[in-house]
JSON list of C-alpha atoms and ligand atoms in Angstrom, two decimals:
[
{"chain": "A", "resi": 1043, "resn": "MET", "atom": "CA", "xyz": [0.00, -0.01, 0.01]},
{"chain": "A", "resi": 1044, "resn": "ILE", "atom": "CA", "xyz": [1.20, 3.50, -0.84]},
{"chain": "A", "resi": 1045, "resn": "PRO", "atom": "CA", "xyz": [2.16, 5.34, 2.37]},
{"chain": "A", "resi": 1046, "resn": "VAL", "atom": "CA", "xyz": [-0.30, 8.01, 3.41]},
{"chain": "A", "resi": 1047, "resn": "GLN", "atom": "CA", "xyz": [1.07, 11.49, 3.64]},
{"chain": "A", "resi": 1048, "resn": "ARG", "atom": "CA", "xyz": [0.13, 13.71, 6.51]},
{"chain": "A", "resi": 1049, "resn": "GLY", "atom": "CA", "xyz": [-2.82, 15.94, 5.69]},
{"chain": "A", "resi": 1050, "resn": "GLU", "atom": "CA", "xyz": [-4.04, 13.67, 2.90]},
{"chain": "A", "resi": 1051, "resn": "GLU", "atom": "CA", "xyz": [-6.70, 11.07, 2.48]},
{"chain": "A", "resi": 1052, "resn": "HIS", "atom": "CA", "xyz": [-5.82, 8.16, 0.29]},
{"chain": "A", "resi": 1053, "resn": "LEU", "atom": "CA", "xyz": [-8.12, 5.83, -1.61]},
{"chain": "A", "resi": 1054, "resn": "LYS", "atom": "CA", "xyz": [-7.01, 2.48, -2.97]},
{"chain": "A", "resi": 1055, "resn": "VAL", "atom": "CA", "xyz": [-9.33, 0.31, -5.07]},
{"chain": "A", "resi": 1056, "resn": "LEU", "atom": "CA", "xyz": [-10.18, -2.96, -3.34]},
{"chain": "A", "resi": 1057, "resn": "LEU", "atom": "CA", "xyz": [-13.08, -4.18, -5.51]},
{"chain": "A", "resi": 1058, "resn": "ARG", "atom": "CA", "xyz": [-13.52, -2.95, -9.05]},
{"chain": "A", "resi": 1059, "resn": "ARG", "atom": "CA", "xyz": [-16.96, -2.05, -10.34]},
{"chain": "A", "resi": 1060, "resn": "SER", "atom": "CA", "xyz": [-16.86, -4.89, -12.88]},
{"chain": "A", "resi": 1061, "resn": "ALA", "atom": "CA", "xyz": [-16.21, -7.46, -10.17]},
{"chain": "A", "resi": 1062, "resn": "ILE", "atom": "CA", "xyz": [-18.99, -6.02, -8.00]},
{"chain": "A", "resi": 1063, "resn": "GLU", "atom": "CA", "xyz": [-21.40, -6.04, -10.92]},
{"chain": "A", "resi": 1064, "resn": "ARG", "atom": "CA", "xyz": [-20.67, -9.71, -11.71]},
{"chain": "A", "resi": 1065, "resn": "ARG", "atom": "CA", "xyz": [-21.05, -10.75, -8.09]},
{"chain": "A", "resi": 1066, "resn": "VAL", "atom": "CA", "xyz": [-24.30, -8.80, -7.60]},
{"chain": "A", "resi": 1067, "resn": "ARG", "atom": "CA", "xyz": [-25.74, -10.51, -10.66]},
{"chain": "A", "resi": 1068, "resn": "ASP", "atom": "CA", "xyz": [-24.74, -13.94, -9.34]},
{"chain": "A", "resi": 1069, "resn": "ILE", "atom": "CA", "xyz": [-26.42, -13.22, -5.99]},
{"chain": "A", "resi": 1070, "resn": "ALA", "atom": "CA", "xyz": [-29.58, -12.01, -7.75]},
{"chain": "A", "resi": 1071, "resn": "ARG", "atom": "CA", "xyz": [-29.63, -15.19, -9.86]},
{"chain": "A", "resi": 1072, "resn": "GLN", "atom": "CA", "xyz": [-29.26, -17.34, -6.77]},
{"chain": "A", "resi": 1073, "resn": "ILE", "atom": "CA", "xyz": [-32.06, -15.45, -5.01]},
{"chain": "A", "resi": 1074, "resn": "SER", "atom": "CA", "xyz": [-34.30, -15.80, -8.05]},
{"chain": "A", "resi": 1075, "resn": "ARG", "atom": "CA", "xyz": [-33.72, -19.57, -8.01]},
{"chain": "A", "resi": 1076, "resn": "ASP", "atom": "CA", "xyz": [-34.18, -19.96, -4.26]},
{"chain": "A", "resi": 1077, "resn": "TYR", "atom": "CA", "xyz": [-37.48, -18.08, -4.23]},
{"chain": "A", "resi": 1078, "resn": "ARG", "atom": "CA", "xyz": [-38.97, -19.24, -7.52]},
{"chain": "A", "resi": 1079, "resn": "GLY", "atom": "CA", "xyz": [-42.73, -18.72, -7.42]},
{"chain": "A", "resi": 1080, "resn": "GLU", "atom": "CA", "xyz": [-42.62, -16.76, -4.13]},
{"chain": "A", "resi": 1081, "resn": "ARG", "atom": "CA", "xyz": [-42.97, -13.09, -3.47]},
{"chain": "A", "resi": 1082, "resn": "ILE", "atom": "CA", "xyz": [-39.82, -11.54, -2.09]},
{"chain": "A", "resi": 1083, "resn": "HIS", "atom": "CA", "xyz": [-39.79, -8.61, 0.30]},
{"chain": "A", "resi": 1084, "resn": "LEU", "atom": "CA", "xyz": [-36.41, -6.86, 0.27]},
{"chain": "A", "resi": 1085, "resn": "ILE", "atom": "CA", "xyz": [-35.59, -4.60, 3.20]},
{"chain": "A", "resi": 1086, "resn": "GLY", "atom": "CA", "xyz": [-32.69, -2.21, 2.67]},
{"chain": "A", "resi": 1087, "resn": "VAL", "atom": "CA", "xyz": [-30.74, -0.78, 5.57]},
{"chain": "A", "resi": 1088, "resn": "LEU", "atom": "CA", "xyz": [-30.26, 2.94, 4.88]},
{"chain": "A", "resi": 1089, "resn": "LYS", "atom": "CA", "xyz": [-28.18, 4.48, 3.75]},
{"chain": "A", "resi": 1090, "resn": "GLY", "atom": "CA", "xyz": [-25.24, 2.24, 2.98]},
{"chain": "A", "resi": 1091, "resn": "ALA", "atom": "CA", "xyz": [-27.19, -0.54, 1.26]},
{"chain": "A", "resi": 1092, "resn": "CYS", "atom": "CA", "xyz": [-29.06, 1.66, -1.19]},
{"chain": "A", "resi": 1093, "resn": "ILE", "atom": "CA", "xyz": [-26.69, 1.20, -4.16]},
{"chain": "A", "resi": 1094, "resn": "PHE", "atom": "CA", "xyz": [-26.29, -2.56, -3.60]},
{"chain": "A", "resi": 1095, "resn": "LEU", "atom": "CA", "xyz": [-30.05, -2.94, -3.21]},
{"chain": "A", "resi": 1096, "resn": "SER", "atom": "CA", "xyz": [-30.88, -0.96, -6.32]},
{"chain": "A", "resi": 1097, "resn": "ASP", "atom": "CA", "xyz": [-28.48, -3.01, -8.45]},
{"chain": "A", "resi": 1098, "resn": "LEU", "atom": "CA", "xyz": [-29.57, -6.29, -6.88]},
{"chain": "A", "resi": 1099, "resn": "VAL", "atom": "CA", "xyz": [-33.30, -5.77, -7.25]},
{"chain": "A", "resi": 1100, "resn": "ARG", "atom": "CA", "xyz": [-33.05, -5.10, -10.98]},
{"chain": "A", "resi": 1101, "resn": "HIS", "atom": "CA", "xyz": [-31.46, -8.51, -11.54]},
{"chain": "A", "resi": 1102, "resn": "ILE", "atom": "CA", "xyz": [-33.99, -10.49, -9.52]},
{"chain": "A", "resi": 1103, "resn": "ALA", "atom": "CA", "xyz": [-36.64, -12.18, -11.61]},
{"chain": "A", "resi": 1104, "resn": "GLY", "atom": "CA", "xyz": [-40.17, -12.34, -10.21]},
{"chain": "A", "resi": 1105, "resn": "ASP", "atom": "CA", "xyz": [-42.30, -10.50, -7.74]},
{"chain": "A", "resi": 1106, "resn": "VAL", "atom": "CA", "xyz": [-40.37, -8.18, -5.45]},
{"chain": "A", "resi": 1107, "resn": "SER", "atom": "CA", "xyz": [-41.40, -5.44, -3.04]},
{"chain": "A", "resi": 1108, "resn": "LEU", "atom": "CA", "xyz": [-39.15, -3.04, -1.15]},
{"chain": "A", "resi": 1109, "resn": "ASP", "atom": "CA", "xyz": [-39.05, -1.40, 2.22]},
{"chain": "A", "resi": 1110, "resn": "PHE", "atom": "CA", "xyz": [-36.33, 0.43, 4.16]},
{"chain": "A", "resi": 1111, "resn": "MET", "atom": "CA", "xyz": [-35.06, 0.81, 7.70]},
{"chain": "A", "resi": 1112, "resn": "ALA", "atom": "CA", "xyz": [-32.50, 3.19, 9.05]},
{"chain": "A", "resi": 1113, "resn": "VAL", "atom": "CA", "xyz": [-30.25, 2.58, 12.02]},
{"chain": "A", "resi": 1114, "resn": "SER", "atom": "CA", "xyz": [-27.35, 4.44, 13.50]},
{"chain": "A", "resi": 1115, "resn": "SER", "atom": "CA", "xyz": [-24.40, 2.99, 15.32]},
{"chain": "A", "resi": 1116, "resn": "TYR", "atom": "CA", "xyz": [-21.30, 4.60, 13.92]},
{"chain": "A", "resi": 1117, "resn": "GLY", "atom": "CA", "xyz": [-21.79, 8.31, 14.34]},
{"chain": "A", "resi": 1118, "resn": "LYS", "atom": "CA", "xyz": [-19.34, 10.20, 12.19]},
{"chain": "A", "resi": 1119, "resn": "GLY", "atom": "CA", "xyz": [-16.19, 8.19, 12.62]},
{"chain": "A", "resi": 1120, "resn": "LYS", "atom": "CA", "xyz": [-14.77, 4.83, 11.71]},
{"chain": "A", "resi": 1121, "resn": "GLU", "atom": "CA", "xyz": [-15.51, 2.94, 14.91]},
{"chain": "A", "resi": 1122, "resn": "THR", "atom": "CA", "xyz": [-18.86, 1.60, 16.02]},
{"chain": "A", "resi": 1123, "resn": "SER", "atom": "CA", "xyz": [-20.33, 3.12, 19.14]},
{"chain": "A", "resi": 1124, "resn": "GLY", "atom": "CA", "xyz": [-21.63, -0.36, 19.94]},
{"chain": "A", "resi": 1125, "resn": "GLN", "atom": "CA", "xyz": [-25.12, 0.99, 20.38]},
{"chain": "A", "resi": 1126, "resn": "VAL", "atom": "CA", "xyz": [-27.62, 0.50, 17.62]},
{"chain": "A", "resi": 1127, "resn": "ARG", "atom": "CA", "xyz": [-30.59, 2.86, 17.40]},
{"chain": "A", "resi": 1128, "resn": "LEU", "atom": "CA", "xyz": [-33.57, 2.51, 15.10]},
{"chain": "A", "resi": 1129, "resn": "GLN", "atom": "CA", "xyz": [-33.99, 5.77, 13.19]},
{"chain": "A", "resi": 1130, "resn": "LYS", "atom": "CA", "xyz": [-36.64, 4.72, 10.69]},
{"chain": "A", "resi": 1131, "resn": "ASP", "atom": "CA", "xyz": [-38.93, 1.75, 10.94]},
{"chain": "A", "resi": 1132, "resn": "LEU", "atom": "CA", "xyz": [-40.64, -0.18, 8.11]},
{"chain": "A", "resi": 1133, "resn": "ASP", "atom": "CA", "xyz": [-43.69, 1.20, 6.35]},
{"chain": "A", "resi": 1134, "resn": "SER", "atom": "CA", "xyz": [-45.55, -2.10, 6.31]},
{"chain": "A", "resi": 1135, "resn": "SER", "atom": "CA", "xyz": [-45.94, -5.36, 8.22]},
{"chain": "A", "resi": 1136, "resn": "ILE", "atom": "CA", "xyz": [-43.66, -8.29, 7.34]},
{"chain": "A", "resi": 1137, "resn": "GLU", "atom": "CA", "xyz": [-45.77, -10.98, 8.96]},
{"chain": "A", "resi": 1138, "resn": "GLY", "atom": "CA", "xyz": [-45.97, -14.02, 6.70]},
{"chain": "A", "resi": 1139, "resn": "ARG", "atom": "CA", "xyz": [-43.63, -12.52, 4.10]},
{"chain": "A", "resi": 1140, "resn": "HIS", "atom": "CA", "xyz": [-40.39, -13.84, 2.62]},
{"chain": "A", "resi": 1141, "resn": "VAL", "atom": "CA", "xyz": [-37.97, -11.23, 3.91]},
{"chain": "A", "resi": 1142, "resn": "ILE", "atom": "CA", "xyz": [-34.40, -10.60, 2.76]},
{"chain": "A", "resi": 1143, "resn": "LEU", "atom": "CA", "xyz": [-32.59, -7.95, 4.76]},
{"chain": "A", "resi": 1144, "resn": "VAL", "atom": "CA", "xyz": [-30.07, -6.17, 2.54]},
{"chain": "A", "resi": 1145, "resn": "GLU", "atom": "CA", "xyz": [-27.04, -4.60, 4.17]},
{"chain": "A", "resi": 1146, "resn": "ASP", "atom": "CA", "xyz": [-23.83, -3.05, 2.88]},
{"chain": "A", "resi": 1147, "resn": "ILE", "atom": "CA", "xyz": [-21.37, -4.65, 5.28]},
{"chain": "A", "resi": 1148, "resn": "LEU", "atom": "CA", "xyz": [-21.23, -7.11, 8.13]},
{"chain": "A", "resi": 1149, "resn": "ASP", "atom": "CA", "xyz": [-18.56, -5.89, 10.52]},
{"chain": "A", "resi": 1150, "resn": "THR", "atom": "CA", "xyz": [-18.90, -6.51, 14.25]},
{"chain": "A", "resi": 1151, "resn": "GLY", "atom": "CA", "xyz": [-22.36, -7.95, 13.56]},
{"chain": "A", "resi": 1152, "resn": "LEU", "atom": "CA", "xyz": [-24.06, -5.72, 16.16]},
{"chain": "A", "resi": 1153, "resn": "THR", "atom": "CA", "xyz": [-26.30, -3.95, 13.64]},
{"chain": "A", "resi": 1154, "resn": "LEU", "atom": "CA", "xyz": [-27.51, -7.11, 11.91]},
{"chain": "A", "resi": 1155, "resn": "SER", "atom": "CA", "xyz": [-28.02, -8.99, 15.20]},
{"chain": "A", "resi": 1156, "resn": "TYR", "atom": "CA", "xyz": [-30.18, -6.16, 16.43]},
{"chain": "A", "resi": 1157, "resn": "LEU", "atom": "CA", "xyz": [-32.17, -5.95, 13.20]},
{"chain": "A", "resi": 1158, "resn": "ARG", "atom": "CA", "xyz": [-32.60, -9.71, 12.99]},
{"chain": "A", "resi": 1159, "resn": "ARG", "atom": "CA", "xyz": [-33.92, -9.84, 16.55]},
{"chain": "A", "resi": 1160, "resn": "ILE", "atom": "CA", "xyz": [-36.53, -7.13, 16.05]},
{"chain": "A", "resi": 1161, "resn": "LEU", "atom": "CA", "xyz": [-37.58, -8.40, 12.62]},
{"chain": "A", "resi": 1162, "resn": "LEU", "atom": "CA", "xyz": [-37.96, -12.03, 13.69]},
{"chain": "A", "resi": 1163, "resn": "GLN", "atom": "CA", "xyz": [-40.34, -10.89, 16.43]},
{"chain": "A", "resi": 1164, "resn": "ARG", "atom": "CA", "xyz": [-42.62, -9.71, 13.63]},
{"chain": "A", "resi": 1165, "resn": "ARG", "atom": "CA", "xyz": [-42.99, -13.27, 12.32]},
{"chain": "A", "resi": 1166, "resn": "PRO", "atom": "CA", "xyz": [-41.93, -13.23, 8.68]},
{"chain": "A", "resi": 1167, "resn": "ALA", "atom": "CA", "xyz": [-42.49, -16.52, 6.80]},
{"chain": "A", "resi": 1168, "resn": "THR", "atom": "CA", "xyz": [-38.78, -16.72, 6.12]},
{"chain": "A", "resi": 1169, "resn": "PHE", "atom": "CA", "xyz": [-35.86, -14.42, 6.92]},
{"chain": "A", "resi": 1170, "resn": "LYS", "atom": "CA", "xyz": [-32.48, -14.18, 5.22]},
{"chain": "A", "resi": 1171, "resn": "ILE", "atom": "CA", "xyz": [-29.64, -11.70, 5.06]},
{"chain": "A", "resi": 1172, "resn": "ALA", "atom": "CA", "xyz": [-27.85, -10.43, 1.95]},
{"chain": "A", "resi": 1173, "resn": "ALA", "atom": "CA", "xyz": [-24.68, -8.44, 2.55]},
{"chain": "A", "resi": 1174, "resn": "LEU", "atom": "CA", "xyz": [-22.32, -7.04, -0.02]},
{"chain": "A", "resi": 1175, "resn": "LEU", "atom": "CA", "xyz": [-19.25, -7.23, 2.23]},
{"chain": "A", "resi": 1176, "resn": "ASP", "atom": "CA", "xyz": [-18.11, -9.20, 5.25]},
{"chain": "A", "resi": 1177, "resn": "LYS", "atom": "CA", "xyz": [-15.16, -8.45, 7.55]},
{"chain": "A", "resi": 1178, "resn": "PRO", "atom": "CA", "xyz": [-15.09, -11.75, 9.45]},
{"chain": "A", "resi": 1179, "resn": "SER", "atom": "CA", "xyz": [-12.06, -10.81, 11.55]},
{"chain": "A", "resi": 1180, "resn": "ARG", "atom": "CA", "xyz": [-14.03, -8.02, 13.23]},
{"chain": "A", "resi": 1181, "resn": "ARG", "atom": "CA", "xyz": [-17.02, -10.12, 14.35]},
{"chain": "A", "resi": 1182, "resn": "LEU", "atom": "CA", "xyz": [-18.14, -9.70, 17.93]},
{"chain": "A", "resi": 1183, "resn": "LYS", "atom": "CA", "xyz": [-21.46, -11.48, 17.41]},
{"chain": "A", "resi": 1184, "resn": "LYS", "atom": "CA", "xyz": [-20.41, -14.97, 16.33]},
{"chain": "A", "resi": 1185, "resn": "ASP", "atom": "CA", "xyz": [-23.82, -16.31, 15.46]},
{"chain": "A", "resi": 1186, "resn": "ILE", "atom": "CA", "xyz": [-24.55, -13.95, 12.59]},
{"chain": "A", "resi": 1187, "resn": "HIS", "atom": "CA", "xyz": [-23.66, -14.53, 8.97]},
{"chain": "A", "resi": 1188, "resn": "ALA", "atom": "CA", "xyz": [-24.93, -13.48, 5.55]},
{"chain": "A", "resi": 1189, "resn": "ASP", "atom": "CA", "xyz": [-26.99, -16.08, 3.66]},
{"chain": "A", "resi": 1190, "resn": "TYR", "atom": "CA", "xyz": [-26.03, -14.25, 0.47]},
{"chain": "A", "resi": 1191, "resn": "LEU", "atom": "CA", "xyz": [-22.61, -12.61, 0.48]},
{"chain": "A", "resi": 1192, "resn": "GLY", "atom": "CA", "xyz": [-20.76, -10.56, -2.10]},
{"chain": "A", "resi": 1193, "resn": "PHE", "atom": "CA", "xyz": [-17.17, -10.54, -0.81]},
{"chain": "A", "resi": 1194, "resn": "LYS", "atom": "CA", "xyz": [-15.15, -11.33, 2.28]},
{"chain": "A", "resi": 1195, "resn": "ILE", "atom": "CA", "xyz": [-12.70, -8.49, 2.82]},
{"chain": "A", "resi": 1196, "resn": "PRO", "atom": "CA", "xyz": [-9.76, -7.85, 5.16]},
{"chain": "A", "resi": 1197, "resn": "ASN", "atom": "CA", "xyz": [-9.99, -5.62, 8.18]},
{"chain": "A", "resi": 1198, "resn": "GLU", "atom": "CA", "xyz": [-9.75, -2.31, 6.39]},
{"chain": "A", "resi": 1199, "resn": "PHE", "atom": "CA", "xyz": [-12.10, 0.65, 6.40]},
{"chain": "A", "resi": 1200, "resn": "VAL", "atom": "CA", "xyz": [-13.78, 0.80, 3.00]},
{"chain": "A", "resi": 1201, "resn": "VAL", "atom": "CA", "xyz": [-15.89, 3.36, 1.18]},
{"chain": "A", "resi": 1202, "resn": "GLY", "atom": "CA", "xyz": [-17.76, 3.58, -2.08]},
{"chain": "A", "resi": 1203, "resn": "TYR", "atom": "CA", "xyz": [-20.68, 1.75, -3.71]},
{"chain": "A", "resi": 1204, "resn": "GLY", "atom": "CA", "xyz": [-22.90, 3.13, -0.95]},
{"chain": "A", "resi": 1205, "resn": "LEU", "atom": "CA", "xyz": [-20.44, 2.93, 1.95]},
{"chain": "A", "resi": 1206, "resn": "ASP", "atom": "CA", "xyz": [-19.40, 6.21, 3.50]},
{"chain": "A", "resi": 1207, "resn": "TYR", "atom": "CA", "xyz": [-16.95, 7.93, 5.75]},
{"chain": "A", "resi": 1208, "resn": "ALA", "atom": "CA", "xyz": [-18.78, 10.83, 7.49]},
{"chain": "A", "resi": 1209, "resn": "GLU", "atom": "CA", "xyz": [-21.39, 10.69, 4.64]},
{"chain": "A", "resi": 1210, "resn": "ARG", "atom": "CA", "xyz": [-18.74, 11.06, 1.92]},
{"chain": "A", "resi": 1211, "resn": "PHE", "atom": "CA", "xyz": [-17.62, 8.71, -0.87]},
{"chain": "A", "resi": 1212, "resn": "ARG", "atom": "CA", "xyz": [-20.95, 6.82, -1.24]},
{"chain": "A", "resi": 1213, "resn": "ASN", "atom": "CA", "xyz": [-20.92, 7.70, -4.96]},
{"chain": "A", "resi": 1214, "resn": "LEU", "atom": "CA", "xyz": [-17.64, 5.96, -5.82]},
{"chain": "A", "resi": 1215, "resn": "LYS", "atom": "CA", "xyz": [-18.24, 3.13, -8.26]},
{"chain": "A", "resi": 1216, "resn": "ASP", "atom": "CA", "xyz": [-15.50, 0.92, -6.85]},
{"chain": "A", "resi": 1217, "resn": "VAL", "atom": "CA", "xyz": [-15.11, -0.20, -3.24]},
{"chain": "A", "resi": 1218, "resn": "CYS", "atom": "CA", "xyz": [-11.95, 1.50, -1.97]},
{"chain": "A", "resi": 1219, "resn": "ILE", "atom": "CA", "xyz": [-9.82, 1.30, 1.13]},
{"chain": "A", "resi": 1220, "resn": "LEU", "atom": "CA", "xyz": [-9.71, 4.71, 2.83]},
{"chain": "A", "resi": 1221, "resn": "SER", "atom": "CA", "xyz": [-6.60, 5.76, 4.66]},
{"chain": "A", "resi": 1222, "resn": "LEU", "atom": "CA", "xyz": [-6.68, 8.91, 6.71]},
{"chain": "A", "resi": 1223, "resn": "PRO", "atom": "CA", "xyz": [-3.75, 10.96, 7.88]},
{"chain": "A", "resi": 1224, "resn": "PRO", "atom": "CA", "xyz": [-2.68, 10.21, 11.47]},
{"chain": "A", "resi": 1225, "resn": "GLU", "atom": "CA", "xyz": [-4.41, 12.59, 13.93]},
{"chain": "B", "resi": 1922, "resn": "IMP", "atom": "P1", "xyz": [-21.56, -3.64, 12.55]},
{"chain": "B", "resi": 1922, "resn": "IMP", "atom": "O1", "xyz": [-22.74, -3.32, 13.38]},
{"chain": "B", "resi": 1922, "resn": "IMP", "atom": "O2", "xyz": [-20.28, -3.40, 13.28]},
{"chain": "B", "resi": 1922, "resn": "IMP", "atom": "O3", "xyz": [-21.60, -5.00, 11.88]},
{"chain": "B", "resi": 1922, "resn": "IMP", "atom": "O4", "xyz": [-21.47, -2.53, 11.44]},
{"chain": "B", "resi": 1922, "resn": "IMP", "atom": "C1", "xyz": [-22.29, -2.43, 10.44]},
{"chain": "B", "resi": 1922, "resn": "IMP", "atom": "C2", "xyz": [-22.35, -1.02, 9.91]},
{"chain": "B", "resi": 1922, "resn": "IMP", "atom": "O5", "xyz": [-21.16, -0.27, 10.17]},
{"chain": "B", "resi": 1922, "resn": "IMP", "atom": "C3", "xyz": [-22.52, -1.06, 8.45]},
{"chain": "B", "resi": 1922, "resn": "IMP", "atom": "O6", "xyz": [-23.86, -1.03, 8.10]},
{"chain": "B", "resi": 1922, "resn": "IMP", "atom": "C4", "xyz": [-21.79, 0.18, 8.00]},
{"chain": "B", "resi": 1922, "resn": "IMP", "atom": "O7", "xyz": [-22.71, 1.25, 7.95]},
{"chain": "B", "resi": 1922, "resn": "IMP", "atom": "C5", "xyz": [-20.77, 0.44, 9.04]},
{"chain": "B", "resi": 1922, "resn": "IMP", "atom": "N1", "xyz": [-19.44, -0.01, 8.63]},
{"chain": "B", "resi": 1922, "resn": "IMP", "atom": "C6", "xyz": [-18.73, -1.05, 9.10]},
{"chain": "B", "resi": 1922, "resn": "IMP", "atom": "N2", "xyz": [-17.56, -1.18, 8.49]},
{"chain": "B", "resi": 1922, "resn": "IMP", "atom": "C7", "xyz": [-17.51, -0.18, 7.57]},
{"chain": "B", "resi": 1922, "resn": "IMP", "atom": "C8", "xyz": [-16.53, 0.23, 6.60]},
{"chain": "B", "resi": 1922, "resn": "IMP", "atom": "O8", "xyz": [-15.42, -0.35, 6.43]},
{"chain": "B", "resi": 1922, "resn": "IMP", "atom": "N3", "xyz": [-16.84, 1.31, 5.86]},
{"chain": "B", "resi": 1922, "resn": "IMP", "atom": "C9", "xyz": [-17.98, 2.00, 6.01]},
{"chain": "B", "resi": 1922, "resn": "IMP", "atom": "N4", "xyz": [-18.94, 1.64, 6.88]},
{"chain": "B", "resi": 1922, "resn": "IMP", "atom": "C10", "xyz": [-18.70, 0.56, 7.68]},
{"chain": "B", "resi": 1923, "resn": "MG", "atom": "MG1", "xyz": [-24.89, 0.64, 7.15]}
]
């Protein structure tokens, strides 16, 4: 990795847009096969998952509806505060529905454990998780995994394709490692 100079942010491509596009298509194909003949209810976790979700949904064949939730845990920095708060709840009931929760990244697992717990209480017919990225080395909650996963990545802070640092970089087409100058 190129050394970071003081006073500069540095971005290094980790996953190219073409690789992401291929993988997202594969996941959509797999979902289409797994749910053939069923209605799928995709729930996106705002805001990070919005790009992944919008690409994914257009490659899923069949009957799909969408809803969104918003949570906060990270605040403005790179480290989780460890506390997950629900900022926006779903618009409609998920009882009896085939739910796939769509998230940008599985890191410590705190966010998805929290969301899984509150969503399972609402008795969906089935419940699965789709995540674009997974940083397995960071996991604090051992019992959570993505049923559909894009890529396992090393323990680096990444931005782009929906992922942010202090609300920036969500619009990058590639997933990039962000290095910040030392404080
Ligand atoms: P967890 O609760 O620690 O699993 O963190 C999940 C959330 O933290 C994700 O939905 C992201 O919003 C954020 N997050 C974790 N790692 C990164 C990263 O490398 N870049 C940007 N956001 C991240
Ligand atoms: Mg997120």
